[in-house]
Short mmCIF file of C-alpha atoms in Angstrom, two decimals:
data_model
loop_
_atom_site.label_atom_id
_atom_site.label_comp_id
_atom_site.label_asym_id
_atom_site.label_seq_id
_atom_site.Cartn_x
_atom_site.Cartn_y
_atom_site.Cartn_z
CA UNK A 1 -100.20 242.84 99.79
CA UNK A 2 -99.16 239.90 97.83
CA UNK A 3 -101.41 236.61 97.87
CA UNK A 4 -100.91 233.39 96.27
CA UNK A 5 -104.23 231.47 95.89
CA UNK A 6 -104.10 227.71 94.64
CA UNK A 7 -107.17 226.33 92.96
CA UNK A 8 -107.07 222.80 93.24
CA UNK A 9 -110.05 221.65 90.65
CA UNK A 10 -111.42 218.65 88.90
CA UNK A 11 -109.28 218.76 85.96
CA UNK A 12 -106.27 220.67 86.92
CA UNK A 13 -104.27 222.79 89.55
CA UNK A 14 -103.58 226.10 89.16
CA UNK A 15 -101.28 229.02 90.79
CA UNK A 16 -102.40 232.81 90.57
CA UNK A 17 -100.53 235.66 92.62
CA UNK A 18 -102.54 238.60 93.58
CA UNK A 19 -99.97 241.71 94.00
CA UNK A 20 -100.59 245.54 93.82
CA UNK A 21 -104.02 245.32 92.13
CA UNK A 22 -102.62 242.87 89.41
CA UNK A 23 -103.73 238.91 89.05
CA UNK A 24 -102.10 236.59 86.97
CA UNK A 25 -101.76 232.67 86.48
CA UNK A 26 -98.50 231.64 87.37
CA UNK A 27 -98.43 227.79 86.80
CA UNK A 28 -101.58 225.60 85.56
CA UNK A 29 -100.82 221.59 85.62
CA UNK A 30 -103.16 219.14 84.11
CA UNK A 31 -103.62 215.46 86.34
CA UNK A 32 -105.19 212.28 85.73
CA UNK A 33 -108.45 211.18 85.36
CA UNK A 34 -109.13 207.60 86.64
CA UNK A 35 -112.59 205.22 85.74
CA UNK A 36 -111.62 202.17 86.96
CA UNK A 37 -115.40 201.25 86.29
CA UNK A 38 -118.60 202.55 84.89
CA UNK A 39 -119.32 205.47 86.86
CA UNK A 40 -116.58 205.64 89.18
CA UNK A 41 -114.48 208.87 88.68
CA UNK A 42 -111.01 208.72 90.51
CA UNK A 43 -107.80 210.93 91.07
CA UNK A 44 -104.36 210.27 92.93
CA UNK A 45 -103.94 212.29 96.01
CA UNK A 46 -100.45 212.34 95.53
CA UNK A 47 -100.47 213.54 92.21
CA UNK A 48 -102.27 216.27 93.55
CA UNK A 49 -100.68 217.10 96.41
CA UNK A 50 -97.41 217.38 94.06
CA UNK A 51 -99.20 219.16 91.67
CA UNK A 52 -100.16 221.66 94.47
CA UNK A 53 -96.61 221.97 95.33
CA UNK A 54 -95.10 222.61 92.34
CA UNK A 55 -97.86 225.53 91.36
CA UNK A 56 -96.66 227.20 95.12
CA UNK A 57 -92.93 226.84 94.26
CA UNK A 58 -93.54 228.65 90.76
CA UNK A 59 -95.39 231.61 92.64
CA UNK A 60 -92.60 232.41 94.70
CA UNK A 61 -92.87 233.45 98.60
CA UNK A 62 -96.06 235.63 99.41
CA UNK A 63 -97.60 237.39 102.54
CA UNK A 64 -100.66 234.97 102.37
CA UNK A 65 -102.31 231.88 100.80
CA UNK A 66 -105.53 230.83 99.76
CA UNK A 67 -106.74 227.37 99.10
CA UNK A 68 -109.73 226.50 96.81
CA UNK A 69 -110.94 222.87 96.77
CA UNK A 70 -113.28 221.06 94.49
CA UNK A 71 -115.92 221.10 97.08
CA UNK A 72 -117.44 217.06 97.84
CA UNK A 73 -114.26 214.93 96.78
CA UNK A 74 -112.79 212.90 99.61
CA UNK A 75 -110.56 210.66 101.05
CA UNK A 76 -109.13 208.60 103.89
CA UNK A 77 -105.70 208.65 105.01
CA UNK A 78 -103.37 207.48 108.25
CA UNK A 79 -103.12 210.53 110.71
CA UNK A 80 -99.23 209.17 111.69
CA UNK A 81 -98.01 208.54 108.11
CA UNK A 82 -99.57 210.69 106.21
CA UNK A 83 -100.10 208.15 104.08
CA UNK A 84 -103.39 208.33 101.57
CA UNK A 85 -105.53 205.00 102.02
CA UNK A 86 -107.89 205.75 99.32
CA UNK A 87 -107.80 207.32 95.49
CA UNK A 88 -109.40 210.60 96.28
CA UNK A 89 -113.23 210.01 95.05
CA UNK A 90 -114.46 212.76 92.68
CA UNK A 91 -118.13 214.55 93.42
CA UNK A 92 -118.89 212.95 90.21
CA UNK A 93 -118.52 209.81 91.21
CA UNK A 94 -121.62 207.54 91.61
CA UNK A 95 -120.32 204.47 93.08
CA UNK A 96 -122.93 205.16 95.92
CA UNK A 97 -126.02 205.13 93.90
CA UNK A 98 -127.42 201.82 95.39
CA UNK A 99 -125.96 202.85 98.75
CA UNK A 100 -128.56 206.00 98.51
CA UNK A 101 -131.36 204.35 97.43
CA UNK A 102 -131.09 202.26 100.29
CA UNK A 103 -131.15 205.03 102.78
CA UNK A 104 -134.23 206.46 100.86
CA UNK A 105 -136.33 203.83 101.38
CA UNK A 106 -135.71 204.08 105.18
CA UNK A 107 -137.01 207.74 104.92
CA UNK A 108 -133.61 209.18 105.86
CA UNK A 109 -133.52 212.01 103.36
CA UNK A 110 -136.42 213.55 105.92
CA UNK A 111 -133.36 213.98 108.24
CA UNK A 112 -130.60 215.05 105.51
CA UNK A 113 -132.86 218.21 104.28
CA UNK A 114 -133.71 219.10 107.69
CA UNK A 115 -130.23 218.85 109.37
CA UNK A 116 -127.79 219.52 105.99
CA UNK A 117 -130.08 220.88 104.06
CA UNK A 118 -129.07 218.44 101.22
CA UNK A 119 -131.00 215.70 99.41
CA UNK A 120 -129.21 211.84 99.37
CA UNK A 121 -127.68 211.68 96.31
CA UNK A 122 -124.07 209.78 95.87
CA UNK A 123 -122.69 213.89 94.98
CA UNK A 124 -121.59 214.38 98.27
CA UNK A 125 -119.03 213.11 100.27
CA UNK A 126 -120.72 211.32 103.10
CA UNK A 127 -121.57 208.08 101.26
CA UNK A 128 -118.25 208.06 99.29
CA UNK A 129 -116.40 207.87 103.00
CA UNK A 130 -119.24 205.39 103.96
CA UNK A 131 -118.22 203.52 100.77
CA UNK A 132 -114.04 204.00 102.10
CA UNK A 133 -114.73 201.99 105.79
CA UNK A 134 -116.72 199.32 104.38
CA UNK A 135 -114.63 198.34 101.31
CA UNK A 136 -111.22 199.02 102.22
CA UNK A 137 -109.88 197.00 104.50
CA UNK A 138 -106.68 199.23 105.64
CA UNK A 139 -109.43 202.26 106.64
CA UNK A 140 -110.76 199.72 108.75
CA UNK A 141 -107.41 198.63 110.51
CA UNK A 142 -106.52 202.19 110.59
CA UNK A 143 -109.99 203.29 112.17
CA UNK A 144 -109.23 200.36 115.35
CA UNK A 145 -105.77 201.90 115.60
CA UNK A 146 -106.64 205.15 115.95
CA UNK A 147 -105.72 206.54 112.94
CA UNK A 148 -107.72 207.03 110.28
CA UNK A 149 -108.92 210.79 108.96
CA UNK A 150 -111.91 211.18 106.56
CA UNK A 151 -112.21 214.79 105.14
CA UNK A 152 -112.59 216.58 101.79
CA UNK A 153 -109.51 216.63 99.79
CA UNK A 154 -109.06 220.34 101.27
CA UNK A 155 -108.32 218.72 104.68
CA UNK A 156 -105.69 216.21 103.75
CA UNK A 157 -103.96 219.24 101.53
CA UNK A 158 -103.50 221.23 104.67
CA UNK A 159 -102.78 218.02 107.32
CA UNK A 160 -99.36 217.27 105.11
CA UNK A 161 -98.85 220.72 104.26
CA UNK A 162 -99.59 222.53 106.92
CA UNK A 163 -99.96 219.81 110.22
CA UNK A 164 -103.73 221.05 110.64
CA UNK A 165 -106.62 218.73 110.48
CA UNK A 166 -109.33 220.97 109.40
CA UNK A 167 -111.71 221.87 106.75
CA UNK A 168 -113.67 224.87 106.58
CA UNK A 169 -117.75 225.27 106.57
CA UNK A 170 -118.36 225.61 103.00
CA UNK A 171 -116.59 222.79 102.20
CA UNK A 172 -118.19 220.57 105.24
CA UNK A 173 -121.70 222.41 104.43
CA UNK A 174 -120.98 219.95 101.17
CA UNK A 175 -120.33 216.48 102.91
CA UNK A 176 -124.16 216.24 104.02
CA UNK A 177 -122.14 215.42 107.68
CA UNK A 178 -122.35 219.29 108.61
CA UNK A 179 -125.56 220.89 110.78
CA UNK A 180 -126.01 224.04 108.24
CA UNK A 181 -127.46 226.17 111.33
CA UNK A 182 -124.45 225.76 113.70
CA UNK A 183 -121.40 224.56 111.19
CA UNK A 184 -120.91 221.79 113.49
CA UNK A 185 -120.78 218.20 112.38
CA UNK A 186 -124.07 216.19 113.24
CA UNK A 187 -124.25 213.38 115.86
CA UNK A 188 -127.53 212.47 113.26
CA UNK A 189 -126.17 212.73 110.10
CA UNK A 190 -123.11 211.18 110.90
CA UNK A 191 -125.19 208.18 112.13
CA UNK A 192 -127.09 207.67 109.31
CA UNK A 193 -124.02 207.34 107.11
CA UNK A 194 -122.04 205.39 109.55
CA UNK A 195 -119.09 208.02 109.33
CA UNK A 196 -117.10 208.38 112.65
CA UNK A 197 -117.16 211.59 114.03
CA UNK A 198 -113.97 211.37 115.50
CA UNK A 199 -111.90 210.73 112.28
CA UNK A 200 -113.40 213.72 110.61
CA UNK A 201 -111.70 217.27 110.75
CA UNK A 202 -111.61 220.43 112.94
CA UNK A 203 -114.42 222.60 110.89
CA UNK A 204 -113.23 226.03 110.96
CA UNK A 205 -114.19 229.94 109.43
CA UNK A 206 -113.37 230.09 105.23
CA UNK A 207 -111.08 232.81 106.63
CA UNK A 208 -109.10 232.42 109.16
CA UNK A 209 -105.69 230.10 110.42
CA UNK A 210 -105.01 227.53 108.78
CA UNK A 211 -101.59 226.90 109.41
CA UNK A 212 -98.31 227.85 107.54
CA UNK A 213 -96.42 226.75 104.76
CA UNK A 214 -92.84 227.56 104.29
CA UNK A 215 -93.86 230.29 106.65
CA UNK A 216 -96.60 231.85 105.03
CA UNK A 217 -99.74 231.84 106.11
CA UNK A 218 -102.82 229.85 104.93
CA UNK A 219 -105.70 232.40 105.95
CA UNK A 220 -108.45 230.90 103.35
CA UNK A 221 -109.54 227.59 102.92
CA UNK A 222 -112.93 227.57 100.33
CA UNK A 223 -114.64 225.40 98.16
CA UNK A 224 -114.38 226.74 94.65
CA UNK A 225 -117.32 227.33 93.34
CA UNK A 226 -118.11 229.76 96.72
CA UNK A 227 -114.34 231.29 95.56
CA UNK A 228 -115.70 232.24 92.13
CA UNK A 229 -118.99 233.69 93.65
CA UNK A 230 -117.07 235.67 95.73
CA UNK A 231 -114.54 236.61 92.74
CA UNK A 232 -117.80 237.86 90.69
CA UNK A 233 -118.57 240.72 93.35
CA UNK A 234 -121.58 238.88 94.72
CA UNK A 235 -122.14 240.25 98.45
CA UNK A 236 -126.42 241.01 98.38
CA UNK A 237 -128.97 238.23 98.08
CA UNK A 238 -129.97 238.20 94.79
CA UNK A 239 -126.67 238.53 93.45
CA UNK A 240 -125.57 235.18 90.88
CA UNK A 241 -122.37 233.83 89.31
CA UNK A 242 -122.50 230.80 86.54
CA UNK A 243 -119.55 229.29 86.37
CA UNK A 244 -118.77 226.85 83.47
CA UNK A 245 -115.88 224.32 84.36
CA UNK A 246 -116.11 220.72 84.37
CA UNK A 247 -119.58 221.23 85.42
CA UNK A 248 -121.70 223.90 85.20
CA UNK A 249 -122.77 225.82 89.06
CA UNK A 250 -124.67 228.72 89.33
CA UNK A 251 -125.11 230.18 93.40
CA UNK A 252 -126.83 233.12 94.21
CA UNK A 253 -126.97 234.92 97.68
CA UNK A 254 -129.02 234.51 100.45
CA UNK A 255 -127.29 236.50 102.79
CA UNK A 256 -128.19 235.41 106.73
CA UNK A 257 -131.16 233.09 105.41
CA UNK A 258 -131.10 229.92 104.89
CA UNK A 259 -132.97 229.12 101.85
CA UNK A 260 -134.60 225.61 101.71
CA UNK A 261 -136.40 224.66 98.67
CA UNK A 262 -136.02 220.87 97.99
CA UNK A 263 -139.39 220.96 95.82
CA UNK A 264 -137.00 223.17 93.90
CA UNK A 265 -134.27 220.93 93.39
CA UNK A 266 -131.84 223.93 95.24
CA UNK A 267 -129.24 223.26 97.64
CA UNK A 268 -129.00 225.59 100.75
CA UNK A 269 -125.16 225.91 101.05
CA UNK A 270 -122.12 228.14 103.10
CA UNK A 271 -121.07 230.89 100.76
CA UNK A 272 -118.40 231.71 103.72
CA UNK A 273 -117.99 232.05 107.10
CA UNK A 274 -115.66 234.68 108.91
CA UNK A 275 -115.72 235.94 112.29
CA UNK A 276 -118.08 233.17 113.18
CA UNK A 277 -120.86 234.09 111.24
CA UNK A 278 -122.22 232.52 108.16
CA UNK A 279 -123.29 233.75 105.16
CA UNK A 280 -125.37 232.09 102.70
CA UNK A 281 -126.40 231.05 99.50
CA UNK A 282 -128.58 228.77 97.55
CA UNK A 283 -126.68 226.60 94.76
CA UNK A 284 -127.79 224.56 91.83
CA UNK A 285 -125.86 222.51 89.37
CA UNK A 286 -125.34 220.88 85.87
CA UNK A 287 -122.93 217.94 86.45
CA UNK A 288 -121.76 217.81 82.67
CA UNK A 289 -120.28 221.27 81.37
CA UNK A 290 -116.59 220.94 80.46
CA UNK A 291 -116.59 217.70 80.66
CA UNK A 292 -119.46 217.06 77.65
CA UNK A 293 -117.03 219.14 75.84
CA UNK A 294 -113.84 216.92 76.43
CA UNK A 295 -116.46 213.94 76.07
CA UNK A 296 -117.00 215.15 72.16
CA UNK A 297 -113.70 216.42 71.37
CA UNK A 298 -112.29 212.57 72.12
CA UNK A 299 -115.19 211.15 69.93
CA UNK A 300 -113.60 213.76 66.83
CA UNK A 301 -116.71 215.96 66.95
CA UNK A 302 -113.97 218.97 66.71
CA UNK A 303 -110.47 219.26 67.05
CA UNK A 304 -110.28 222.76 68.33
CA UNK A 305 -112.17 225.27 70.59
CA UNK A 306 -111.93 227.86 68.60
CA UNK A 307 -114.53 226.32 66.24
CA UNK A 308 -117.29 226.94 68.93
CA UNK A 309 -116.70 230.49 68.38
CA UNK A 310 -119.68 230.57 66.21
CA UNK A 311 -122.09 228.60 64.15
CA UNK A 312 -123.21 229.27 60.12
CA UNK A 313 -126.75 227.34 61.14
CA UNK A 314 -129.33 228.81 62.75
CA UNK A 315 -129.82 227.18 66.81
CA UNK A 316 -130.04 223.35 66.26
CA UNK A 317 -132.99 223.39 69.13
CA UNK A 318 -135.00 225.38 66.70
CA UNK A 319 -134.01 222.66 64.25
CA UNK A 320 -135.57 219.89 66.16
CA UNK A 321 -132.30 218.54 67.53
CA UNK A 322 -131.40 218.35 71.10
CA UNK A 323 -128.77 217.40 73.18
CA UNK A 324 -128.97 216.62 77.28
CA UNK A 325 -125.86 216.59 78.80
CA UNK A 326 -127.08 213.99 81.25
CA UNK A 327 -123.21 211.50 81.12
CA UNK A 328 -123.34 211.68 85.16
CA UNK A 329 -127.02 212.22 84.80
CA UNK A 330 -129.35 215.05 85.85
CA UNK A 331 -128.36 217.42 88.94
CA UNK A 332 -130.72 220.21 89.55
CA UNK A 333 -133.49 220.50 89.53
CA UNK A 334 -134.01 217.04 88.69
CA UNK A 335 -131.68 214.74 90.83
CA UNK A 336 -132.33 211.91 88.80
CA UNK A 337 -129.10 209.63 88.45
CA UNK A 338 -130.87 207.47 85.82
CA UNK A 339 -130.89 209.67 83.61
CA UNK A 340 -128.51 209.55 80.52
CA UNK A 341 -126.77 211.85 77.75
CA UNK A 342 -128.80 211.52 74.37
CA UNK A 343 -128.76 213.43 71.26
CA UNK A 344 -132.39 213.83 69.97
CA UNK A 345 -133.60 214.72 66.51
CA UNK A 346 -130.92 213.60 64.14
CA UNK A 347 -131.20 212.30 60.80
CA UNK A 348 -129.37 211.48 57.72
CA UNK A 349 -127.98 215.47 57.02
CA UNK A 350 -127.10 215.72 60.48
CA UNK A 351 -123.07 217.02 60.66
CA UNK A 352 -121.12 216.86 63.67
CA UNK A 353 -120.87 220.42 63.32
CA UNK A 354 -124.73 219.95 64.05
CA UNK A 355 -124.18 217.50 67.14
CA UNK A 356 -121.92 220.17 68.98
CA UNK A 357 -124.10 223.05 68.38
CA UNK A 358 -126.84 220.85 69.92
CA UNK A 359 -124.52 220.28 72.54
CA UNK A 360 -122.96 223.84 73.56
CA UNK A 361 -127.42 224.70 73.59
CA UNK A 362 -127.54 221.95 75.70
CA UNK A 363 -125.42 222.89 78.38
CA UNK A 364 -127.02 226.37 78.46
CA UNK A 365 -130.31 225.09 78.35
CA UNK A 366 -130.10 223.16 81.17
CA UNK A 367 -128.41 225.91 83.12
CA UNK A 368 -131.69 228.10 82.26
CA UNK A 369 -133.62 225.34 84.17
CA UNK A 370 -131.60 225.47 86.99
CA UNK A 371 -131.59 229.84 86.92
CA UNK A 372 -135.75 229.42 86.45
CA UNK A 373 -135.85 227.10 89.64
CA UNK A 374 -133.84 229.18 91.48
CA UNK A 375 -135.22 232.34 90.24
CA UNK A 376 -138.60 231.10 92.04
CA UNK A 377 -136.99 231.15 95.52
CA UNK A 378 -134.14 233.88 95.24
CA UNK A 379 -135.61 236.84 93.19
CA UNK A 380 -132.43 236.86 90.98
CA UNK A 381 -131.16 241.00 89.72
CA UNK A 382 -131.38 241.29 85.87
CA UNK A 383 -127.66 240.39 85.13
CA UNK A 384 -126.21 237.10 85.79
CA UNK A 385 -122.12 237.25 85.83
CA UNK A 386 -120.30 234.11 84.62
CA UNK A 387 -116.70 232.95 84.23
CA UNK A 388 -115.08 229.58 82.86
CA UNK A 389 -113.99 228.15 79.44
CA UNK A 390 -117.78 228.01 77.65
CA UNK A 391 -117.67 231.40 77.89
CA UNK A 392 -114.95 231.65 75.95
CA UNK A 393 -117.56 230.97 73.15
CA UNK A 394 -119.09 233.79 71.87
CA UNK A 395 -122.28 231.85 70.36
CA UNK A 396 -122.43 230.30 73.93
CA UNK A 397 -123.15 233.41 75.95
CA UNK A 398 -125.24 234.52 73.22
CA UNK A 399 -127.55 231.27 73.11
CA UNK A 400 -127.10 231.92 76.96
CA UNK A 401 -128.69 235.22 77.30
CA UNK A 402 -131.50 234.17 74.94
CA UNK A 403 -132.57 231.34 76.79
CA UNK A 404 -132.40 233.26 79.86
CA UNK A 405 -133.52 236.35 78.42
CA UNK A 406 -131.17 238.15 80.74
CA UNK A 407 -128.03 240.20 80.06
CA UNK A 408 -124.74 238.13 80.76
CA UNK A 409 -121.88 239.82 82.26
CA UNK A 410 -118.62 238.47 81.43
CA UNK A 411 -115.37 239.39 83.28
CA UNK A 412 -112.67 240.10 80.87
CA UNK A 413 -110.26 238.45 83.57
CA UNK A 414 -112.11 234.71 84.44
CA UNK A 415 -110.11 233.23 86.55
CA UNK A 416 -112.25 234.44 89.34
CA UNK A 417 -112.06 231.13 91.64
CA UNK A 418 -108.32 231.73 92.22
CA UNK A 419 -109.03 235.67 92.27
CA UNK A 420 -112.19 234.92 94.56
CA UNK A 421 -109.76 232.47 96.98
CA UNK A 422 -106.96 235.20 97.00
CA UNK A 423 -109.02 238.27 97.86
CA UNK A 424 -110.71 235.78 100.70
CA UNK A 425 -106.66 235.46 101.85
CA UNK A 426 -106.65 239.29 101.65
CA UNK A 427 -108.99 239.51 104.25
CA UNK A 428 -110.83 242.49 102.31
CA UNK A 429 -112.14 243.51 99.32
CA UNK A 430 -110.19 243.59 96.50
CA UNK A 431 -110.92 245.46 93.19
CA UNK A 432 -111.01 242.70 90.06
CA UNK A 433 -108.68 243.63 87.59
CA UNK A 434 -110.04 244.18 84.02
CA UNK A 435 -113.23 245.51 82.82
CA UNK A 436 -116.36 243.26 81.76
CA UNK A 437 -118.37 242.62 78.36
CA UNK A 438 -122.04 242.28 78.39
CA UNK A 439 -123.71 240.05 76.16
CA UNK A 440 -127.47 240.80 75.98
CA UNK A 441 -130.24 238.71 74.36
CA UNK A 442 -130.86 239.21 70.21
CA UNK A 443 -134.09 236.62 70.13
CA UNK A 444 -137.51 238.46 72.11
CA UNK A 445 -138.84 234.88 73.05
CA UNK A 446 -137.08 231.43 73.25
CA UNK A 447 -140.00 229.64 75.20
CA UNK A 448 -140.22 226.91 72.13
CA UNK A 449 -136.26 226.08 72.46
CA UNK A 450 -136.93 225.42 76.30
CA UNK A 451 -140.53 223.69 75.65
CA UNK A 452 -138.36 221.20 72.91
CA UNK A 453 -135.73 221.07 76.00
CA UNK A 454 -138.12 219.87 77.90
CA UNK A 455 -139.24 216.64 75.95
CA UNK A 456 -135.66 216.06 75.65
CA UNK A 457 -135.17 216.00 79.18
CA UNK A 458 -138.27 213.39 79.53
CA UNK A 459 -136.79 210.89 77.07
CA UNK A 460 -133.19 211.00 79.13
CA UNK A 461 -134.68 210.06 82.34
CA UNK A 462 -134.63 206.45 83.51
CA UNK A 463 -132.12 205.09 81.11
CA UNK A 464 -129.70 203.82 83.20
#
């Protein structure tokens, strides 16, 4: 069977064809960026939507296609024309902050745990579309006329490719709009954020119909990071996938339970839904990955990523210096928007080859907090498989599996949210092509690096 699967992410949009047990990237295509102010993080729909386009032209015609979206960035757009009436808002975005804090202090978070299963937090999309009706006027107009459609960016991909309005549950289980015991959209929640039900889409199974496109059918529609999980093999509870993009995400299975640990800083989420019948998993995320990286390299810390292959010095974080990766602030298990990106422990011999050692340890480090916190809920197996560009760095899984003290499988093929969305498309399993390296841990106790993380992480919060 031959699959196309498109994954639309935060940086870029890329095309991989699944055919006869063999994967490959057809077309990748950068887009745009936009910060038209201090913590606002934009894209063009259109850009995207051509983008998207282009990458299905270059994979040529195809028995099935899968769609992978980046999960809590939205939109509004005019049902008639087509016509986009907002920049699409990224999940990193924090426009929304005040917004949030307003709905805290009228004890509405109470209601988003118990009905979402999601804390407030400007993240997900329900404030951002909030944010779209009250400060754009045309939303407005279009809402009296009729008109308007809110949705993920998934949704408005498929209404002008495909002339269905609908979004599937893992990507609505991330708007904080969606009921995660029935995958229906809440009466309550959408209340509380003053989001008309109405204008929102059809919320259908990951797998499933979604429509055609030059006559081939769209049977997967998934949020990415649930692609990749189901790209590393994960099926059991207990099973976990890191992936390292522009942020870092690690999920873990749940299976049919729905696991709600707030004290935790974990977010109960739709791993996929077929047949009617969800399956779970609990999530947890660094917001600042890839993007710390891309941060440094336009500052001149390095010029290429090969230099993070490895490092002469011994850890920085057993050198006193520390980096938190905080530039959108602190996700899990924190939540703490206030928090900001800080290097820690420098002093005149410092190098910048210093500064981005402390910063790859950084990243890892804080993924180890958010593997600990889940570990607590979701007894996690021994191995922990993980896929994106860090990993690309062999001192990165290495610090990795040290702090973790866990082995660390790595795929030799990693571009398992486009494999994960095409084998969705397949409607089966499909065997991942390529074999895996495992990386286990060289250091018996890293306690100290984490306990140094750890003050680190103190002096970052409330700085904004």
């Amino acid at each position: 069977m031959s699959v196309i699967a498109i994954d639309q992410g935060t940086t870029s949009t890329r095309a991989l064809r699944l055919e006869d047990g063999q994967a490959r990237i057809v077309r990748a295509l950068r887009h745009a960026q936009h910060h038209p102010h201090a913590g606002w993080v934009e894209h063009d729909p259109e850009e995207l939507l051509g983008n998207i386009r282009a990458c299905l032209q270059a994979a040529g015609s195809a028995e099935a296609i899968g769609i992978a979206n980046q999960g809590e960035s939205c939109l509004a757009w005019d049902k008639v024309t087509g016509k986009a009436l907002s920049p699409v808002i990224v999940w990193q975005d924090n426009r929304t902050a005040a917004d949030i804090e307003a709905l805290r202090a009228t004890g509405a978070e109470a209601e988003t745990l118990a009905r979402a299963g999601l804390p407030l937090d400007a993240y997900f999309s329900a404030s951002k579309l909030a944010w779209i009706l009250r400060e754009i006027p045309e939303a407005r107009a279009t809402l009296a006329a009729g008109r308007l459609r809110l949705g993920t960016t998934d949704a408005f991909f498929l209404d002008r490719l495909t002339s269905v309005f609908a979004t599937d549950a893992t990507t609505a289980s991330r708007t904080s709009l969606m009921n995660l015991a029935t995958a229906q959209w809440d009466t309550e929640l959408c209340r509380i954020f003053g989001v008309p039900m109405e204008a929102l889409p059809e919320i259908r199974d990951t797998v499933g119909d979604f429509g055609a496109i030059g006559g081939v059918p769209v049977r997967a529609s998934v949020v990415d990071q649930q692609a990749a999980l189901y790209g590393h093999g994960c099926r059991v509870p207990g099973d976990a996938k890191i992936t390292f993009g522009t942020g870092a995400f690690t999920l873990a299975m749940t299976g049919a339970e729905i696991v709600r640990a707030p004290e935790q800083g974990l977010l109960p989420t739709v791993a996929w839904r077929r047949a009617g019948v969800s399956t779970y998993a609990v999530d947890g995320g660094v917001y600042d990955a890839g993007a710390a990286l891309e941060w440094a390299q336009s500052l001149g810390l390095f010029e290429s990523f090969a230099e993070l292959n490895e490092f002469e010095a011994p850890p920085a974080i057993s050198r006193g210096l520390a980096f938190v990766p905080a530039l959108s602030g602190l996700a899990c298990p924190h939540w703490d928007r206030s928090a900001a990106a800080l290097w820690v422990g420098m002093s005149a011999a410092t190098t910048k080859r210093d500064l981005i050692q402390a910063l790859l340890e950084g990243i890892a480090l804080r993924t180890a907090e958010v593997v600990s916190a889940m570990h607590v809920r979701v007894p996690i197996g021994g191995r922990i498989s993980v896929d994106g560009g860090l990993t690309r760095s062999a001192y990165f899984v290495r610090f990795l599996a040290n702090v973790l003290q866990r082995e660390i499988a790595c795929p030799e093929f990693d571009e398992l949210t486009a494999f994960g969305c095409a084998a969705l498309a397949a409607g089966g399993e499909v065997a991942r092509p390529g074999g895996v390296r495992i990386v286990a841990p060289n250091i018996a106790n890293a306690s100290g690096w984490r306990a140094t993380f750890a003050e680190a992480i103190k002096r970052a919060k409330g700085w904004r």
